[in-house]
Coordinates of C-alpha atoms and ligand atoms in Angstrom, one line a residue:
X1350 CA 17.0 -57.1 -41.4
X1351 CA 15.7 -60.8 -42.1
X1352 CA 13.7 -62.8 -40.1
X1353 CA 14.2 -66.9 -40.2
X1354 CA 10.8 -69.0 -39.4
X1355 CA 12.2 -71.8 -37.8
X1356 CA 10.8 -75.5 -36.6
X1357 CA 8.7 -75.5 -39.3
X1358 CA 7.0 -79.5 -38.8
X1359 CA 5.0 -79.0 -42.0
X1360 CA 5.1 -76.8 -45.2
X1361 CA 3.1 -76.0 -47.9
X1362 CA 4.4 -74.4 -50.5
X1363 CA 1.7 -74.8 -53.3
X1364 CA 4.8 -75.3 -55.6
X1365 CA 3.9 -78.7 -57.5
X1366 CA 6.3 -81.3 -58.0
X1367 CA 8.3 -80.8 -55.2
X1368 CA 8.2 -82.7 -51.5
X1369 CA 4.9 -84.2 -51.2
X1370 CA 1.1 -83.9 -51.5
X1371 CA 1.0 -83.4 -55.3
X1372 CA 0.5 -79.6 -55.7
X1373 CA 0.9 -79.1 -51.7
X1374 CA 4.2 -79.4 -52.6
X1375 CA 5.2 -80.0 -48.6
X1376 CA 8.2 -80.1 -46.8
X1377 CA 8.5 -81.5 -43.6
X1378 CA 11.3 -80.0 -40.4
X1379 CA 11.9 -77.1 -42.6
X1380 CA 12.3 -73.5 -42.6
X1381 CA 11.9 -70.2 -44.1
X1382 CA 13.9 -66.8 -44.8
X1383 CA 12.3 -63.6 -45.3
X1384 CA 13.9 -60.6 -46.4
X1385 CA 12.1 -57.8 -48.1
X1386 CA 8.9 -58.8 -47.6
X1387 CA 9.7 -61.4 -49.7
X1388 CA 10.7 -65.0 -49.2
X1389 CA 14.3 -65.4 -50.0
X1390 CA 15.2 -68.9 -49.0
X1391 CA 13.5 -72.4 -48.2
X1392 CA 14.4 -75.7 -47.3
X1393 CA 15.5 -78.3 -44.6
X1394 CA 15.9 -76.8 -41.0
X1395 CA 19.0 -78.1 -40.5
X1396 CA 20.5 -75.9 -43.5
X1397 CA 18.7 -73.1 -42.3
X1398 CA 20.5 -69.5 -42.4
X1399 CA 21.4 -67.2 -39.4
X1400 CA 19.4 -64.5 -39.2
X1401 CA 18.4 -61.3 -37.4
X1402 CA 15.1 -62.4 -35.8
X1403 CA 13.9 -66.1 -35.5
X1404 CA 10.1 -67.4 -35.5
X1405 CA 9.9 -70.6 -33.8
X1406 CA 7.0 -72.2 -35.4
X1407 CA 7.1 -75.2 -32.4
X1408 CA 6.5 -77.9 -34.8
X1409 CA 3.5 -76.2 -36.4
X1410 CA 2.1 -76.1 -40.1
X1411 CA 2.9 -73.2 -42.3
X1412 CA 1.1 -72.1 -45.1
X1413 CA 0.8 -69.5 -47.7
X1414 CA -1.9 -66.6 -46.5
X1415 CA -5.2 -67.0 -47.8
X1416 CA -6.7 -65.1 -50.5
X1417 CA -9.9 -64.3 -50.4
X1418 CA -10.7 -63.5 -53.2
X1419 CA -14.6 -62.5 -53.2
X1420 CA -15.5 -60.0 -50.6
X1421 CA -18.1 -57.0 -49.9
X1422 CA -16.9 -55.2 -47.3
X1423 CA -18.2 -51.4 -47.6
X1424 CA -21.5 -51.5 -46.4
X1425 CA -23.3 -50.2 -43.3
X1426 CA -25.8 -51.5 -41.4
X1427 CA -26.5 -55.4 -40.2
X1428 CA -29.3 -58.2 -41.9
X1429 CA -29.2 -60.3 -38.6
X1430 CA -33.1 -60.4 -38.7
X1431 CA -33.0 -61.3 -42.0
X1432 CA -31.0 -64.1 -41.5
X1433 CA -32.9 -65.3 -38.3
X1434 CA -36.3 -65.1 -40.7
X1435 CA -34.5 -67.1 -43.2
X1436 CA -33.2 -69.7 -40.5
X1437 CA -37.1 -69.8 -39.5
X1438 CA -38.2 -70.8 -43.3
X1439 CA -37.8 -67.2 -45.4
X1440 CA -36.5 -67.9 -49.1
X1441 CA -33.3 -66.0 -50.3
X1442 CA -33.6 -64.1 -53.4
X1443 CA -31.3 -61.4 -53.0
X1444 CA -33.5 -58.8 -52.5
X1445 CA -32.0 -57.5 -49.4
X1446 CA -29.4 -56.1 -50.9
X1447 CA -31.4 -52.9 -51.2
X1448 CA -32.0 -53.1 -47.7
X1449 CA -27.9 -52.4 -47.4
X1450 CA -27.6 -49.7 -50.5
X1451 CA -30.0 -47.6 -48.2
X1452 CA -28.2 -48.0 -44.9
X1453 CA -25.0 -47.4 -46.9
X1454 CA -26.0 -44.0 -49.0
X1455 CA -26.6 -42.8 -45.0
X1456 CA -23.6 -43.6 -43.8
X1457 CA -20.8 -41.0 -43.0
X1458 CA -17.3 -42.0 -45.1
X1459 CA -15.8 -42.9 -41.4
X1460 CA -18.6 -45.1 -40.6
X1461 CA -17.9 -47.0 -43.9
X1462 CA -14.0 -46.9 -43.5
X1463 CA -14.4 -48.0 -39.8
X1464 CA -16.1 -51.3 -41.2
X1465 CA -13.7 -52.0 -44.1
X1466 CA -11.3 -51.9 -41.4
X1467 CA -12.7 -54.2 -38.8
X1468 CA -13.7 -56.7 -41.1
X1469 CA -9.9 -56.3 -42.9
X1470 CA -8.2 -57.1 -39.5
X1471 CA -10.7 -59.5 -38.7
X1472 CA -9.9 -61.6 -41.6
X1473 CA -5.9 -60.9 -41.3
X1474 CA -6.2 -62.7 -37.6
X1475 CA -7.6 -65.2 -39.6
X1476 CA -4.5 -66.2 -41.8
X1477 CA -6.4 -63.8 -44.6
X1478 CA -3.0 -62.0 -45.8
X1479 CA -4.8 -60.9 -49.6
X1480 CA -8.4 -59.9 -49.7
X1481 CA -10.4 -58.7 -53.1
X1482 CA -13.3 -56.0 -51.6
X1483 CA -16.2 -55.1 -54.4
X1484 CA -18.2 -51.7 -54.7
X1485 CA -22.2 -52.4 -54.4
X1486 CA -24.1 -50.5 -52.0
X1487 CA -24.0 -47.2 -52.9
X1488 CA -25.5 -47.9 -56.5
X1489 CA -25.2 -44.0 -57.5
X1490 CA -22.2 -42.5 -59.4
X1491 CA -20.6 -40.7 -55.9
X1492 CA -21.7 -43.7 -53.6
X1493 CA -19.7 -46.3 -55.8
X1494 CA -16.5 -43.6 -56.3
X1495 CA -16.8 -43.6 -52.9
X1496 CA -16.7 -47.2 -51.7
X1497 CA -13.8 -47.9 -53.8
X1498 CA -12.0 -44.8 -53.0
X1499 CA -12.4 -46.6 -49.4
X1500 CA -11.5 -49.9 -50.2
X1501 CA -8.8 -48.9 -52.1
X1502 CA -7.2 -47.8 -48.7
X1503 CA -7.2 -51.3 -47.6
X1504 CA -6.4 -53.4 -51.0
X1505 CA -5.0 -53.2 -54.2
X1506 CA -7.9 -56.0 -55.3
X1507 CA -10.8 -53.5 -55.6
X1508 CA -13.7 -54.6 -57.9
X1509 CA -16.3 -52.2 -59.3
X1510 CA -19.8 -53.8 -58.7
X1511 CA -22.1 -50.6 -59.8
X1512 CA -24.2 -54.0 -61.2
X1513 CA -24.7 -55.4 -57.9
X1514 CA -28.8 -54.5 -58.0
X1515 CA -30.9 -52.0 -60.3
X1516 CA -31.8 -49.5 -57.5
X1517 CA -35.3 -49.0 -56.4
X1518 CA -35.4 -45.1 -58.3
X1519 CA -34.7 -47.2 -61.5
X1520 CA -36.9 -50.2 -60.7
X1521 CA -39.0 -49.2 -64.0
X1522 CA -36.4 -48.1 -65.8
X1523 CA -33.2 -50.8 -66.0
X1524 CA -31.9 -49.9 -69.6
X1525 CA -31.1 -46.7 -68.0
X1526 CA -29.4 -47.9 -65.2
X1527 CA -27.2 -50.1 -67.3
X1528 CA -26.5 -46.9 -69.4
X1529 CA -25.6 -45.4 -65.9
X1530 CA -23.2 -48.0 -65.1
X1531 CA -21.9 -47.8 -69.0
X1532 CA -21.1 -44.4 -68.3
X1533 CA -20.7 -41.9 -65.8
X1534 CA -20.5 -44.2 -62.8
X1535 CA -17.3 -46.8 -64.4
X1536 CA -16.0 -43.3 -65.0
X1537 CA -16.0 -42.2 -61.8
X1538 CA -14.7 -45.9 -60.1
X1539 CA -11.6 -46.3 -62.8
X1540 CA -9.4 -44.5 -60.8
X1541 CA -9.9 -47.2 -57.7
X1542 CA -10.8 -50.3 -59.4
X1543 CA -8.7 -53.3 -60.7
X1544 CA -12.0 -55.4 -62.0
X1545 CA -15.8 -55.1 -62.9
X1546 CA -18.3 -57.3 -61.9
X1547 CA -22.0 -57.5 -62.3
X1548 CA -24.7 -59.9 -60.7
X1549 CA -25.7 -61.7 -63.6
X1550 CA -28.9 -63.6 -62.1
X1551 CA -32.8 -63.5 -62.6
X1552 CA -34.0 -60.1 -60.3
X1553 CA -30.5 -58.9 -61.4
X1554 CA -28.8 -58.2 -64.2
X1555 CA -29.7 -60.8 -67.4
X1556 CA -26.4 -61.9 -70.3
X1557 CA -27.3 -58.6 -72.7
X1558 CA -27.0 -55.9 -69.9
X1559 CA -24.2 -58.2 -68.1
X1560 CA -22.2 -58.2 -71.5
X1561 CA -22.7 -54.6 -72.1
X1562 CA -21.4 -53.6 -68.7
X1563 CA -18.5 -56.1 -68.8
X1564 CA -17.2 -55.5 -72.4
X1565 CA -17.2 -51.4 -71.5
X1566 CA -15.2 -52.1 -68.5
X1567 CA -13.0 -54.6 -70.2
X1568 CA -12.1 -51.9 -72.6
X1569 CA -11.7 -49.2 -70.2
X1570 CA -8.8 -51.3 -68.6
X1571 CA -10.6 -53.5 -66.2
X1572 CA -10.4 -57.4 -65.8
X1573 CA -13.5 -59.4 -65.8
X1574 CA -15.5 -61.4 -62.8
X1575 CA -19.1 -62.3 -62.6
X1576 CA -21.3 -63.7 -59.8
X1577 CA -22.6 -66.5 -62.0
X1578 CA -25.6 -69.5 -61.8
X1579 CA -25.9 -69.0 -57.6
X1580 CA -29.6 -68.7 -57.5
X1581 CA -30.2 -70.9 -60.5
X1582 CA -29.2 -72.2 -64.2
X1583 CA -28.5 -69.4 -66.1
X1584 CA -25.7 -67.6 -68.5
X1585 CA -23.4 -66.0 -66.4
X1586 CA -20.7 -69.0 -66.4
X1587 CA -20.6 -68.9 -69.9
X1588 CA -20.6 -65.1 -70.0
X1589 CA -17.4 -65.2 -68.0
X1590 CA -15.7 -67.8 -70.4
X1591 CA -16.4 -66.3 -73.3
X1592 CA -15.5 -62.7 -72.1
X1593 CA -11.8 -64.3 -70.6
X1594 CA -12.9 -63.6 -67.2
X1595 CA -10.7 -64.8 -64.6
X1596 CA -13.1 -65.7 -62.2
X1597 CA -16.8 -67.0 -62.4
X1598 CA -18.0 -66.6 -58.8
X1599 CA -21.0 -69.2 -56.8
X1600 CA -21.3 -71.5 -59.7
X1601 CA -23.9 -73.6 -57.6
X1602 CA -26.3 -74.3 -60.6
X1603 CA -24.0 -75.5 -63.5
X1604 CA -25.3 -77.5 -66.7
X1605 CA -22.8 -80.1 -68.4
X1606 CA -21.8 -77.1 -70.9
X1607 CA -20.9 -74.8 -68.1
X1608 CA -19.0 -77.2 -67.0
X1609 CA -16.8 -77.8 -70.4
X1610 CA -16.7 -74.5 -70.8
X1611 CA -14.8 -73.4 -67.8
X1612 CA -12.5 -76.9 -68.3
X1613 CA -12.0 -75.5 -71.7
X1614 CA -10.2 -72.4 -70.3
X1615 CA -7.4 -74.5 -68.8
X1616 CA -4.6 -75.2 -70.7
X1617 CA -2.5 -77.4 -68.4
X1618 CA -3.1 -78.5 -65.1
X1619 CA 0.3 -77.2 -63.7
X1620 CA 0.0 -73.8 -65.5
X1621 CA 1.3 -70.8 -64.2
X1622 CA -1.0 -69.0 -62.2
X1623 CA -0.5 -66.1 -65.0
X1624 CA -2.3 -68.5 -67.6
X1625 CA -5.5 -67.0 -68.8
X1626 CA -7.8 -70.0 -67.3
X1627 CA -11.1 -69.0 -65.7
X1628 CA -10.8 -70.2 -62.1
X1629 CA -14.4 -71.1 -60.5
X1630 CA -15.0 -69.2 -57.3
X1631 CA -16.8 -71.1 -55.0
X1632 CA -18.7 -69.5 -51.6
X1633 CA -20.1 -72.0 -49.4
X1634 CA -20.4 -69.3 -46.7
X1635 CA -23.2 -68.4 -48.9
X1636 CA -25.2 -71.6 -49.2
X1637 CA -24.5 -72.3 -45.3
X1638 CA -25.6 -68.5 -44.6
X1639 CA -29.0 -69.4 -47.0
X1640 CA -29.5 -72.7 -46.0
X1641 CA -29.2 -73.8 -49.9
X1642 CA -27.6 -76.5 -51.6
X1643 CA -24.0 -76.0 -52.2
X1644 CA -22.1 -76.3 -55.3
X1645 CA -21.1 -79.4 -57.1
X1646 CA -17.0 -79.6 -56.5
X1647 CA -16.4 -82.6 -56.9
X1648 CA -17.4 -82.5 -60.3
X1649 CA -15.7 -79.4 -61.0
X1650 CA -12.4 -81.0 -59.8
X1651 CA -12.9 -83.7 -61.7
X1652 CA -13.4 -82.3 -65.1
X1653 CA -10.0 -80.4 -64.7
X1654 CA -11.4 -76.7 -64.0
X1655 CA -9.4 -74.8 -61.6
X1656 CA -11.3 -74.4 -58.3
X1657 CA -11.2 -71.3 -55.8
X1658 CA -12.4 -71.2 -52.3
X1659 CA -13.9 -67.1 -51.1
X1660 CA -16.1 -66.0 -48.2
X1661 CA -18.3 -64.0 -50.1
X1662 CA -18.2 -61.7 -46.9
X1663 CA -21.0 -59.5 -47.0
X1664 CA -23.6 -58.3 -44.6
X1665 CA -26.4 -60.2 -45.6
X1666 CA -26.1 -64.2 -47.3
X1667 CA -22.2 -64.9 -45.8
X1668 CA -21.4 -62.9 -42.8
X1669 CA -17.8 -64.6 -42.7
X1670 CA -14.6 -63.4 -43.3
X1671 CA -13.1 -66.6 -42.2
X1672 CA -11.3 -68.8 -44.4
X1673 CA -10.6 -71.8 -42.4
X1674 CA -14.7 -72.2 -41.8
X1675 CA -14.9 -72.2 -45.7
X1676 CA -12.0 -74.3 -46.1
X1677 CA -14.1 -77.0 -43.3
X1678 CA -17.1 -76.5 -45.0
X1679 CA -16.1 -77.0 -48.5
X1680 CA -14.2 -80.4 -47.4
X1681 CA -17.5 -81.4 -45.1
X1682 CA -20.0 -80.2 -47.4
X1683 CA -18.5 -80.0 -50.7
X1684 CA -16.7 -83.4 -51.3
X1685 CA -13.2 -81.8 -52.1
X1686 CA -10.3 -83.0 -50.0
X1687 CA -8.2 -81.2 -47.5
X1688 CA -5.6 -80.6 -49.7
X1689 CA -8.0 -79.0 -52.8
X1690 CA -9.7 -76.9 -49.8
X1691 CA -6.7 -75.2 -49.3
X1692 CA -5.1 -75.3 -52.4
X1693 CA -8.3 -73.5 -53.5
X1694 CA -8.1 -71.1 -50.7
X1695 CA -4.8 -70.1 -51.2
X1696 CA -3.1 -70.8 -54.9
X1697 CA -6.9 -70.9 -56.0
X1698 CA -6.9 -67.4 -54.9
X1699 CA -4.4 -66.0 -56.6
X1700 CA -5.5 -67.6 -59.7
X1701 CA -9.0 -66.2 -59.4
X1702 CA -6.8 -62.6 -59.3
X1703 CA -4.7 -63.7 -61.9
X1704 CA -1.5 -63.2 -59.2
X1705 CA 1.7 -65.1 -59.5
X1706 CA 3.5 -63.3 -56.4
X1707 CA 1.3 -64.9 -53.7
X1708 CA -1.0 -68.0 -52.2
X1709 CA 2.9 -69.8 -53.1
X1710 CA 5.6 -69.8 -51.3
X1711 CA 9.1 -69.6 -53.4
X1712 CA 12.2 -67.8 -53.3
X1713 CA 10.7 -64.3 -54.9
X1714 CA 7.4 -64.9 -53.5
X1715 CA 5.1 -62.7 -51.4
X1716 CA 6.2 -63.6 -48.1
X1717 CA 2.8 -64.1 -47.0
X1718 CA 1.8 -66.8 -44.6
X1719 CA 0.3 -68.5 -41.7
X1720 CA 1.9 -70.4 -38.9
X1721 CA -0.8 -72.6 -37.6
X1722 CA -1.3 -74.2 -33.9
X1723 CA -1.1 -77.8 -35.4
X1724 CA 1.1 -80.2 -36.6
X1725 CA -0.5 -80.4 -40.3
X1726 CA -3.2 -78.1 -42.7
X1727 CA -5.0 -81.1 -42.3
X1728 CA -6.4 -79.7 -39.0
X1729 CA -8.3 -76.4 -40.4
X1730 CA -10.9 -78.8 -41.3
X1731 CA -10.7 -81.4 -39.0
X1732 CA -11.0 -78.9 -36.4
X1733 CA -13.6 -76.4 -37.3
X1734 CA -14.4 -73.8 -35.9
X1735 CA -11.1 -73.7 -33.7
X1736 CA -8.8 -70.8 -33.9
X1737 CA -5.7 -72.3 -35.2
X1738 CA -4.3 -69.7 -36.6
X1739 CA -1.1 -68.7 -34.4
X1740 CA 0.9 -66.1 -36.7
X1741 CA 0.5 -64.3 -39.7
X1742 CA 3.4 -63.0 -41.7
X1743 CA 1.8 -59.8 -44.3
X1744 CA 4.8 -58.9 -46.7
X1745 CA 7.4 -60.4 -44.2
X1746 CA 6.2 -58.3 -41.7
X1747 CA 4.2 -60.3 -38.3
X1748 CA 0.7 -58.7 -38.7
X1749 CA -0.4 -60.2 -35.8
X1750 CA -0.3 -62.5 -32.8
X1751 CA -2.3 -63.5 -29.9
Ligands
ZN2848 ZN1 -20.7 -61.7 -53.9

C-alpha cells in the first residue's frame, strides 16, 4: 500500500544543492511517494507514479515535520500565576521549577502519562512529527525512572535531566545530590534514556558538578546536551564543546569564545547531519514566555555554527509546543530568515539529535511531513499565529487532519 502526495506547489526538501533556496532545496508542482513509512520517490508532478491512495496537497507547501528537539513534557501541575506575576514585573530565575517537582512527585503515573500525551498530540497537529521529552521533576531516583519510563512511551528521544534543580531536601547538601545523580538515579533512567542533560547555570548546577554528571553518563552510553548561558555568561557552551555534545541548548548569553568554539565543531557547512558538530539549540518560546532578551542568531549564523530552533515546552518559562510560533518569532525577533527558521526547525533538529533519517526529505528518508494551507513555508512566519498546518504525515502514516 503506497500513498502519492500530489499538487505539491512547493517543496522543501532540506536536501542542499538541489532546486532552489540553497539548503531548502525546493521543488516547485511536485510530488511525493510514500511506501513504508518511508519516502520512496520525489520529483516533478507530472512524472508522478500511480498509487494506491492520493493526497492532493491543492497547491500547498510541504515540508519535512518539525523536530523539536528540547521539550519537558512530564510534569503536573500549571505556573499560570507565575507567569501573570512575571508579565506584571517578577524576575525569572528558575526557581519555580521546584514549584513543578512537588506537584509532580504527587501525581498518579496516569496523571503524568495523560499530559505527555496531550501535549504529544498537541504538537503533532502542529506539524511536530519528532519530539525529544527530558526527565526533571521528579528529582528522586523512582520519580526520574518514572518520567522516562513514561516518556519513553511516546519517543524514542528521551533525555535524562536528574540535573534539572538540586531539590529542596538537598538544598544544603549539593555534592551529595550530584553523587545521587552519578549513581543510583542514571542507574535507574539508563534503561529509558537516549541522552543526559544538566542545567548548567548560576542557582543550578556550576562546570565541575555539570562535567561530573555528563562524563558519567557519557560513559554509561548516553549522548550529551546541556541547557547552557540562558540566564547569563557562563561555561555551559563551552562544557558542551569540549565534551562533543550534540546540542548546547538557550545560548542567549554567548561571549566571542563561545561563539568560536561552537563554529569550531563544524567541519563543513553541507556536512552530513551524522557529523559530530555541536548544533546550538535556540528557544525563543523561553525569552517571549520571560520577557528577556532573546539570543544573538544572527551572529551565530554568521560565524558558521549550525543553528536549531526548540520550544523548550515546559510548564513554567515556554508553555508552547508550537513550532511555527517559534519559527515566527525567531524570524521577527531573532534576525534569521525564513528559510534558516525552518531549516533550524526541521534539519536543525535532527542535527541537534544527531539523526540523518528525518527533518529531510529523500528517497530513504523518514516520511515525515507537513502539508501546509499556503502556497509557500514563507507563510509560517508571515502569518503567525495562524493555523496553517493542514496535514501531517508521521512515518507515512496521516496522523491527523482537521
Ligand atoms: Zn529546557
Amino acid at each position: 500500500m503506497n500513498l502519492l502526495i500530489d499538487n505539491i506547489g512547493e517543496l522543501v526538501t532540506n536536501v542542499a544543492g538541489t532546486g532552489e533556496g540553497g539548503p531548502l532545496g525546493i521543488r516547485r508542482r511536485a510530488a511525493l511517494l510514500v511506501e513504508d513509512g518511508q519516502v520512496a520517490w520525489l520529483g516533478p508532478a507530472r512524472y508522478a507514479p500511480a498509487a494506491d491512495r492520493r493526497i492532493d496537497a491543492g497547491g500547498g507547501a510541504v515540508l519535512p515535520g518539525f523536530v523539536d528537539s528540547h521539550a519537558h513534557l512530564v510534569f503536573a501541575g500549571d505556573r499560570a500565576a507565575e507567569f501573570n506575576a512575571r508579565m506584571a514585573g517578577e524576575r525569572y530565575t528558575g526557581g519555580g521549577i521546584r514549584t513543578t517537582v512537588a506537584a509532580t512527585r504527587a501525581a498518579g503515573d496516569n496523571t503524568l502519562r495523560g499530559t505527555v500525551g496531550r501535549l504529544r498530540a498537541e504538537a503533532l497537529r502542529q506539524g511536530t512529527t519528532t519530539i525529544e521529552i527530558k526527565s526533571g521533576y521528579g528529582l528522586t531516583v523512582a520519580d526520574e525512572a518514572r518520567s522516562l519510563r513514561i516518556a519513553a512511551e511516546f519517543t524514542t528521544e528521551t533525555t535524562f535531566l536528574g540535573a534539572h534543580v538540586v531539590p529542596a531536601e538537598y538544598a544544603d547538601r549539593p555534592d551529595d545530590y550530584v553523587g545521587l545523580v552519578c549513581g543510583p538515579m542514571l542507574r535507574a533512567a539508563l534503561p529509558y534514556a537516549k541522552w543526559i542533560d544538566v542545567f548548567c547555570e548560576r542557582g543550578a548546577f556550576d562546570a565541575d558538578h555539570a562535567r561530573a554528571i555528563l562524563t558519567v553518563g557519557q560513559a554509561a552510553g548516553l549522548g550529551v546536551r546541556v541547557h547552557a548561558n540562558q540566564l547569563g555568561p557562563g561555561p555551559g557552551v563551552r562544557l558542551g564543546v569540549e565534551l562533543g555534545a550534540a546540542s548546547v541548548d538557550h545560548c542567549t548569553h554567548l561571549d566571542d569564545d563561545d561563539i568560536e568554539a561552537l563554529a569550531s565543531t563544524v567541519t563543513t557547512w553541507v556536512s552530513e547531519p551524522e557529523s559530530s558538530s555541536t548544533v546550538a539549540t535556540l528557544l525563543p518560546g523561553a525569552e517571549f514566555s520571560t520577557r528577556s532578551p532573546y539570543p544573538d542568531a544572527r551572529r551565530l549564523l554568521d560565524a558558521g555554527v549550525t543553528v536549531a530552533l526548540a520550544t523548550d515546552c515546559n510548564p513554567g518559562s515556554s508553555y508552547t509546543s508550537s513550532m511555527p510560533f517559534c519559527v515566527a518569532l525567531a524570524v521577527r525577533e531573532m534576525r534569521m530568515t525564513p528559510a534558516e527558521a525552518v531549516w533550524a526547525a526541521t534539519a536543525g533538529g535532527a542535527r541537534a539529535l544527531r539523526r540523518d533519517d528525518i527533518g529531510v526529505l529523500r528517497p530513504g528518508a523518514r516520511a515525515d511531513l507537513t502539508i501546509l494551507d499556503a502556497p509557500s513555508y514563507l507563510h509560517l512566519a508571515y502569518r503567525p499565529g495562524v493555523p496553517l498546518i493542514s496535514q501531517v504525515l508521521h512515518n507515512g502514516v496521516p496522523a491527523c487532519q482537521p
